[in-house]
Coordinates of C-alpha atoms in Angstrom, one line a residue:
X1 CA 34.3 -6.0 -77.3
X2 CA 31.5 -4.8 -74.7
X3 CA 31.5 -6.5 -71.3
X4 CA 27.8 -7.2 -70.7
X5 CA 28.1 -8.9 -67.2
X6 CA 29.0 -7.3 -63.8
X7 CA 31.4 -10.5 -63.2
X8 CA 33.4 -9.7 -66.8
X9 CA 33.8 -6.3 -65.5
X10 CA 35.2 -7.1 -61.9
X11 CA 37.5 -9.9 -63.6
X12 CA 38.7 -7.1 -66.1
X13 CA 39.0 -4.1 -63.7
X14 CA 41.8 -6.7 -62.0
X15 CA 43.2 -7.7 -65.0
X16 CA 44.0 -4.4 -65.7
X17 CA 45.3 -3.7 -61.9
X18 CA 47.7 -6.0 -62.3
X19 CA 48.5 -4.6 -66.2
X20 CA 49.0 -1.2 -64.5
X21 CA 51.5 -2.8 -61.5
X22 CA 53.3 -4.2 -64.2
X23 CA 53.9 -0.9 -66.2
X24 CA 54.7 0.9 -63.1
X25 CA 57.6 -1.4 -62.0
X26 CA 58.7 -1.8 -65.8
X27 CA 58.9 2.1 -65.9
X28 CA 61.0 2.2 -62.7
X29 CA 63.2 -0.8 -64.5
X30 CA 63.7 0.6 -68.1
X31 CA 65.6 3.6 -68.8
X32 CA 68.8 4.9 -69.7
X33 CA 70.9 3.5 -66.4
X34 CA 70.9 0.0 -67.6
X35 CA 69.2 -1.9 -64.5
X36 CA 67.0 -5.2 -64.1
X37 CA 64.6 -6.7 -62.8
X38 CA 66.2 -8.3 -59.8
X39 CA 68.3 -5.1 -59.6
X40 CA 65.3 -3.2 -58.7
X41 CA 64.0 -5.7 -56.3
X42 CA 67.3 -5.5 -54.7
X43 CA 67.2 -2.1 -54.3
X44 CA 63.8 -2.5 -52.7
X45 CA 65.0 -4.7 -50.4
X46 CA 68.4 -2.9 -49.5
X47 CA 69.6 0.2 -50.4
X48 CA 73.4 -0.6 -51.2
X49 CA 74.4 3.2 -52.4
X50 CA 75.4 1.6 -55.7
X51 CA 74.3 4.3 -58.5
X52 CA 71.9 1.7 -59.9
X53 CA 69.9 1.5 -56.3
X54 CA 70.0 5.4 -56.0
X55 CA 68.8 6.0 -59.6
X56 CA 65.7 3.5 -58.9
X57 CA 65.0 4.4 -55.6
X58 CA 65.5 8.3 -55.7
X59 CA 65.1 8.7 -59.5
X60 CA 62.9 6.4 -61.2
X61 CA 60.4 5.4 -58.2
X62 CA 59.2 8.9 -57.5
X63 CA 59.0 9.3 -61.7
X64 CA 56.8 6.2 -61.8
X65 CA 54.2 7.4 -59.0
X66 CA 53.7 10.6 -60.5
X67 CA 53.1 9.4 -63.9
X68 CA 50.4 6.5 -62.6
X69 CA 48.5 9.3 -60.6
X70 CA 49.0 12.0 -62.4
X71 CA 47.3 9.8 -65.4
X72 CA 44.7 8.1 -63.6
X73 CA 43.4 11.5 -62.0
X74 CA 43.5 13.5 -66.1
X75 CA 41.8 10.2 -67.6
X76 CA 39.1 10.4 -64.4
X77 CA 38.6 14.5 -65.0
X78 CA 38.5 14.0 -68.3
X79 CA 34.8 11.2 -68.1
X80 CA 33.9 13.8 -65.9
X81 CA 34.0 17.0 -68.7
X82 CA 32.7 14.7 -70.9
X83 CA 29.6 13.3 -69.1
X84 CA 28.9 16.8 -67.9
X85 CA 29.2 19.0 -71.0
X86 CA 28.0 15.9 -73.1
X87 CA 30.6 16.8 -75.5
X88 CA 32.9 13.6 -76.5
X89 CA 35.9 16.1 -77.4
X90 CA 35.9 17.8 -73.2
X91 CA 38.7 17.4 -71.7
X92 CA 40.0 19.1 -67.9
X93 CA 41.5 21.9 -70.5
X94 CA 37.7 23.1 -71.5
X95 CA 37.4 24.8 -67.9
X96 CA 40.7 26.9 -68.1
X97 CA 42.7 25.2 -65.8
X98 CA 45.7 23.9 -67.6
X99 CA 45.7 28.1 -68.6
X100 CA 44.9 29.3 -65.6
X101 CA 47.7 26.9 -63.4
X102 CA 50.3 27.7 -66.1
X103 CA 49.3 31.5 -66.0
X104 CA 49.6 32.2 -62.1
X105 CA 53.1 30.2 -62.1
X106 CA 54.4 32.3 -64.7
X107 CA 52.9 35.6 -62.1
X108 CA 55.0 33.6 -59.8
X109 CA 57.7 33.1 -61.2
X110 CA 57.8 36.5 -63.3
X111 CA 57.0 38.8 -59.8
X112 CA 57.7 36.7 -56.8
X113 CA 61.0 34.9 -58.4
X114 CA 59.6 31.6 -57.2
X115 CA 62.4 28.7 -57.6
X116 CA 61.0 25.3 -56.5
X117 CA 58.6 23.0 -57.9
X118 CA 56.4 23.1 -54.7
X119 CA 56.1 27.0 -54.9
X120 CA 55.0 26.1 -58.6
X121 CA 52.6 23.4 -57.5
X122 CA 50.9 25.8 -55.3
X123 CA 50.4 28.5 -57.8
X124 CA 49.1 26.4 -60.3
X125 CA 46.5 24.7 -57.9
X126 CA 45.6 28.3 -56.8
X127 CA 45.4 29.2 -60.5
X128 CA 43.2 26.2 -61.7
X129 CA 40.8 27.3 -58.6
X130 CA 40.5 30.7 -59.7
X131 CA 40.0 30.1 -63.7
X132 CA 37.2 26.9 -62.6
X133 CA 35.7 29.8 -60.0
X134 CA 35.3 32.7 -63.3
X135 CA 34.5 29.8 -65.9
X136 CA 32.0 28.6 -63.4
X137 CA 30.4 32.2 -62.8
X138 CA 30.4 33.1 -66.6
X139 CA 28.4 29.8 -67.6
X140 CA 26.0 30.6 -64.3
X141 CA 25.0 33.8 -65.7
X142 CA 21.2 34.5 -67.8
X143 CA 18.2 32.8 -67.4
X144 CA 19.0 28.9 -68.4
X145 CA 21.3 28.8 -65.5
X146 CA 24.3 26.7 -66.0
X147 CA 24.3 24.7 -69.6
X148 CA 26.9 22.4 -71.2
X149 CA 27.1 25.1 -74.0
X150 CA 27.6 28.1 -71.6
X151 CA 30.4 26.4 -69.6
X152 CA 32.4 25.4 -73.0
X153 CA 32.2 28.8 -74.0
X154 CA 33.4 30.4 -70.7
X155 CA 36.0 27.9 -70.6
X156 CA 37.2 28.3 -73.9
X157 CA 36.7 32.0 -73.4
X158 CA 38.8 32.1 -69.8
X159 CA 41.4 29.6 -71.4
X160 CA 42.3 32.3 -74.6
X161 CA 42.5 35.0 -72.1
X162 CA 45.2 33.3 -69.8
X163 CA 47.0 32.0 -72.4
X164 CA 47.6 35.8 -73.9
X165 CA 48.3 37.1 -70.5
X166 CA 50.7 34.1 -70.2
X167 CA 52.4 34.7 -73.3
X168 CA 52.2 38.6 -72.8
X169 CA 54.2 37.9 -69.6
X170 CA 56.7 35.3 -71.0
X171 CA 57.7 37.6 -74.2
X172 CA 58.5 41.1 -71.8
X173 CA 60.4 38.5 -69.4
X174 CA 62.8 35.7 -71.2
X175 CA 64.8 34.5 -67.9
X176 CA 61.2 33.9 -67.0
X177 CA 60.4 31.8 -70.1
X178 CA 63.9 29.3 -69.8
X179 CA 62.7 28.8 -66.2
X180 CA 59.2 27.6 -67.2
X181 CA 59.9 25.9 -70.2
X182 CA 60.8 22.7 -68.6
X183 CA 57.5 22.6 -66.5
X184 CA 54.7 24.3 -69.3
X185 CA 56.1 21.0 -72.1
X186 CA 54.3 18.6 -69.6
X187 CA 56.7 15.6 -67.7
X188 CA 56.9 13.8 -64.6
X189 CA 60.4 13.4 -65.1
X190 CA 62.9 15.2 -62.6
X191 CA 59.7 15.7 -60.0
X192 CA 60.6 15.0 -56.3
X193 CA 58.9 13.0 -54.6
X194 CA 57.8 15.8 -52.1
X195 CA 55.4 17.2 -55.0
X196 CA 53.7 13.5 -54.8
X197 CA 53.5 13.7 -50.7
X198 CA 51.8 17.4 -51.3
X199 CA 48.9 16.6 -53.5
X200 CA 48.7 12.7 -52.9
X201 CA 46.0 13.5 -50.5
X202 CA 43.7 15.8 -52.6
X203 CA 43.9 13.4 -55.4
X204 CA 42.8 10.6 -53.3
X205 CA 39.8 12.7 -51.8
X206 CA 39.0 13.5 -55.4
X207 CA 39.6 10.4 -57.3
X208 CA 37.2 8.4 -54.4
X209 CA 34.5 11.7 -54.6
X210 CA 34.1 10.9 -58.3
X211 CA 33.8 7.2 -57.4
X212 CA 31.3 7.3 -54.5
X213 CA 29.2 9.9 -57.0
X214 CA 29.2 7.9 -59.7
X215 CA 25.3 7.1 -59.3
X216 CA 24.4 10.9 -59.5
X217 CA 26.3 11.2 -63.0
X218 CA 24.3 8.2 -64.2
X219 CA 21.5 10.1 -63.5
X220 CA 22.5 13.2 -64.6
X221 CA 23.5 11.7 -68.0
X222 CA 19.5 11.2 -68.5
X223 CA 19.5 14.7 -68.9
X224 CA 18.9 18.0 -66.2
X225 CA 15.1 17.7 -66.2
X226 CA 14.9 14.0 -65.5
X227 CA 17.4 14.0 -63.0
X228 CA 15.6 17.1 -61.6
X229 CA 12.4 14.8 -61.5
X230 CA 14.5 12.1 -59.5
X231 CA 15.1 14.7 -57.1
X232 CA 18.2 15.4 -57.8
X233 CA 19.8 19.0 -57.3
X234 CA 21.3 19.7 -61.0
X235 CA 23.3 22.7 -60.4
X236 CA 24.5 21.5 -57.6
X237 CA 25.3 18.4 -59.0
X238 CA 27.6 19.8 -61.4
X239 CA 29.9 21.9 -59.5
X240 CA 30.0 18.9 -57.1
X241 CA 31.8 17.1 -60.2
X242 CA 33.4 20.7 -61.8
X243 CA 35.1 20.8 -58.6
X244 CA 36.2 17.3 -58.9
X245 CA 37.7 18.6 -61.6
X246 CA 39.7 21.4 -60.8
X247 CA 41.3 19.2 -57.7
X248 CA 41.8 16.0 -59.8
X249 CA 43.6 18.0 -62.9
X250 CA 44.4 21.2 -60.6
X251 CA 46.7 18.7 -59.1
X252 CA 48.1 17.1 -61.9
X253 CA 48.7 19.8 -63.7
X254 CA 50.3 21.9 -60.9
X255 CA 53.0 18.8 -60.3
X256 CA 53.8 17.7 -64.4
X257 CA 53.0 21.0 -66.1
X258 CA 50.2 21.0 -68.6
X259 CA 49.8 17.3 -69.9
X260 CA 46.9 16.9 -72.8
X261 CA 44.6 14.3 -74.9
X262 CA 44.4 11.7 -71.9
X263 CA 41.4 13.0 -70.9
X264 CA 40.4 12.6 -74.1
X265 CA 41.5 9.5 -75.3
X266 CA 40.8 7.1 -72.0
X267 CA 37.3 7.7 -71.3
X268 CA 36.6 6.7 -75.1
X269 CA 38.5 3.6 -74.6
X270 CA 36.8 2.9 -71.3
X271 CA 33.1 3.0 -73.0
X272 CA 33.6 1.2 -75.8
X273 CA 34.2 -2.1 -73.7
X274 CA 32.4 -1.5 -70.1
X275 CA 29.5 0.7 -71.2
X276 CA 28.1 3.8 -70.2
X277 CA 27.3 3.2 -66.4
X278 CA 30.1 6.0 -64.2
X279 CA 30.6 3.4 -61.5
X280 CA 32.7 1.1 -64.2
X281 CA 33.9 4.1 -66.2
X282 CA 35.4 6.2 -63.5
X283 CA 37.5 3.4 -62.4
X284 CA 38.9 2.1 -65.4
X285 CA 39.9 5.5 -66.4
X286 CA 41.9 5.8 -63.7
X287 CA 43.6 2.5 -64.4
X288 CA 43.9 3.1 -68.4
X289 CA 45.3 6.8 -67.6
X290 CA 47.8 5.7 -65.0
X291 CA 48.7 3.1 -67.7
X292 CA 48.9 5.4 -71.2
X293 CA 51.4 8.0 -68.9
X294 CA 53.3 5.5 -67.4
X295 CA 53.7 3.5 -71.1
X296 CA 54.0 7.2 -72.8
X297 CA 56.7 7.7 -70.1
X298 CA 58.6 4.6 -70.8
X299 CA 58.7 5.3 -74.5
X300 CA 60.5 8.8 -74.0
X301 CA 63.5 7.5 -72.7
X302 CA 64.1 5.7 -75.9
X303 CA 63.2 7.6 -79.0
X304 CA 66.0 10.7 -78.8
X305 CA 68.4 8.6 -76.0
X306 CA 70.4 9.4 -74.2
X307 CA 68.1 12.9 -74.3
X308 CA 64.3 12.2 -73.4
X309 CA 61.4 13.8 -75.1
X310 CA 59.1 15.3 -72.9
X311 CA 55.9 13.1 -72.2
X312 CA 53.4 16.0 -72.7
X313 CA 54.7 15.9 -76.6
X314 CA 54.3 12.0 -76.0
X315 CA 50.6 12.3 -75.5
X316 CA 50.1 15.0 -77.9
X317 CA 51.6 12.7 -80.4
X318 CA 49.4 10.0 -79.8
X319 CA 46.3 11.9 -79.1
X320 CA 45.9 14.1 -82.1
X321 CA 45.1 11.5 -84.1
X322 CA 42.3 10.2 -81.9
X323 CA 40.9 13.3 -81.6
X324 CA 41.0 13.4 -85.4
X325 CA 39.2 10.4 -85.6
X326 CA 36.5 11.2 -82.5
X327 CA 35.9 14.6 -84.3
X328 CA 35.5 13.1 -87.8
X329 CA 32.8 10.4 -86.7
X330 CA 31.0 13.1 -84.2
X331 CA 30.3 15.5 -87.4
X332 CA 29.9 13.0 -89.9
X333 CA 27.0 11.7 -87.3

């Protein structure tokens, strides 16, 4: 049901606050270490030692975090792609970057023996920068400039080539492959809370850029020569937002490994009750996303316990469908 009135849509943006502080202190309570409710607000209070208090505080807190960032800034990057490339099936993926991050930390890995999930956070933000830098000067090149057509293809074009140069590299090098393996299925389980404290910032930066820009996408959504006529800077415009991007699911990626279809699945949600207008969708993707990780999260702990399924498989088993259903209506239209 759309929400017509600018009142329906505040009430409902703090609704679903509240929805997503309520799945982010249920994913810190449920899991496989049987806790509660007033367990975990004990532990809040005072630490006792008790394994219970250490596997909130040091375990489950950190996990939940992750997963509501992490989810809120691929749902965000996502609207972005989409509104950009004007093609409902974009996601963060069409620029390269979940190849490109997983690429340079499998260089890392595979020629600098790099051991700790910061070293890998740092090659895959450097990697997501690099492929969003060659996908940007590919789709810049010719006469038309910069079109939603030429960036799909250089992304699609820079993601195939890192992906064989990452598989290339993983096949000559198998101690390298049962190091990655963990990271490249996608989770936000078993990340320290030190991965949050490094990219917390840029994620911030980016999530509020997108916010405080969300007038310029409206525009831009009108289409390049209209929004040229309103005196906007088009090209500039979009590598403004491209760059968004790359820090927003850079980031993510580079902390939970390669995590897809949220950026996919949210900003389709988002749309089809608060409309079109960026300053309404950007936000509520970031709530929605925080909330399909942390619920996707939730739901791994239970399906294979006491073993957990990675959430990257989580999402993928929820999102192909979608993206069955988006690309079935988009043809048949």
């Amino acid at each position: 049901m759309m929400i017509h009135t600018t009142k329906g849509k505040w009430i409902a943006l703090i609704l679903s606050s509240f929805v997503l502080i309520i799945c982010l202190l249920s994913s810190i309570v449920f899991g496989y270490t049987e806790t509660s409710w007033s367990t975990a607000f004990a532990a809040f209070k005072e630490n006792d030692g008790s394994t219970a208090h250490l596997v909130i505080l040091n375990v489950r807190l950190p996990r939940a975090l992750i997963a509501a960032i992490v989810g809120a800034c691929l749902a965000t990057s996502g609207a972005i792609m989409q509104s950009i490339t004007k093609n409902p099936l974009a996601s963060p993926s069409i620029l390269g970057i979940n190849a490109g991050a997983v690429f340079f930390v499998v260089i890392g890995v595979v020629l600098f023996q790099l051991q700790s999930l910061q070293s890998y956070m740092i090659f895959g933000l450097v990697g997501a920068a690099v492929s969003f830098i060659i996908v940007f000067l590919l789709s810049s090149i010719g006469r038309e400039g910069l079109t939603p057509m030429k960036l799909i293809l250089a992304g699609a074009a820079v993601s195939a080539l890192f992906s064989s140069m990452t598989q290339g590299f993983l096949t000559i090098n198998e101690a390298a492959l049962d190091q990655v393996l963990f990271w490249m299925a996608g989770s936000v389980a078993n990340r320290p809370i030190e991965l949050l404290n490094i990219g917390f910032p840029y994620m911030v930066i980016g999530l509020l850029a997108a916010f405080l820009l969300s007038k310029q996408m409206n525009l831009l959504a009108l289409g390049d020569d209209i929004a040229s006529g309103l005196g906007q800077n088009v090209i500039l415009i979009k590598f403004i937002f491209s760059f968004i991007v790359v820090v927003l699911a850079g980031t993510s990626v580079a902390i939970a490994g390669p995590i897809s279809f949220i950026g996919i699945i949210i900003p389709h949600i988002v749309r089809s009750f608060v409309g079109i207008q960026h300053q309404w969708v950007f936000p509520f993707s970031a709530i929605y996303g925080g909330i399909l990780l942390l619920l996707a999260d939730i739901a791994t702990r239970y399906i294979m316990m006491p073993k957990e399924v990675p959430v990257g498989a989580m999402t993928a088993l929820i999102g192909v469908p979608f993206f069955i259903y988006v690309a079935r209506r988009r043809f048949a239209a």
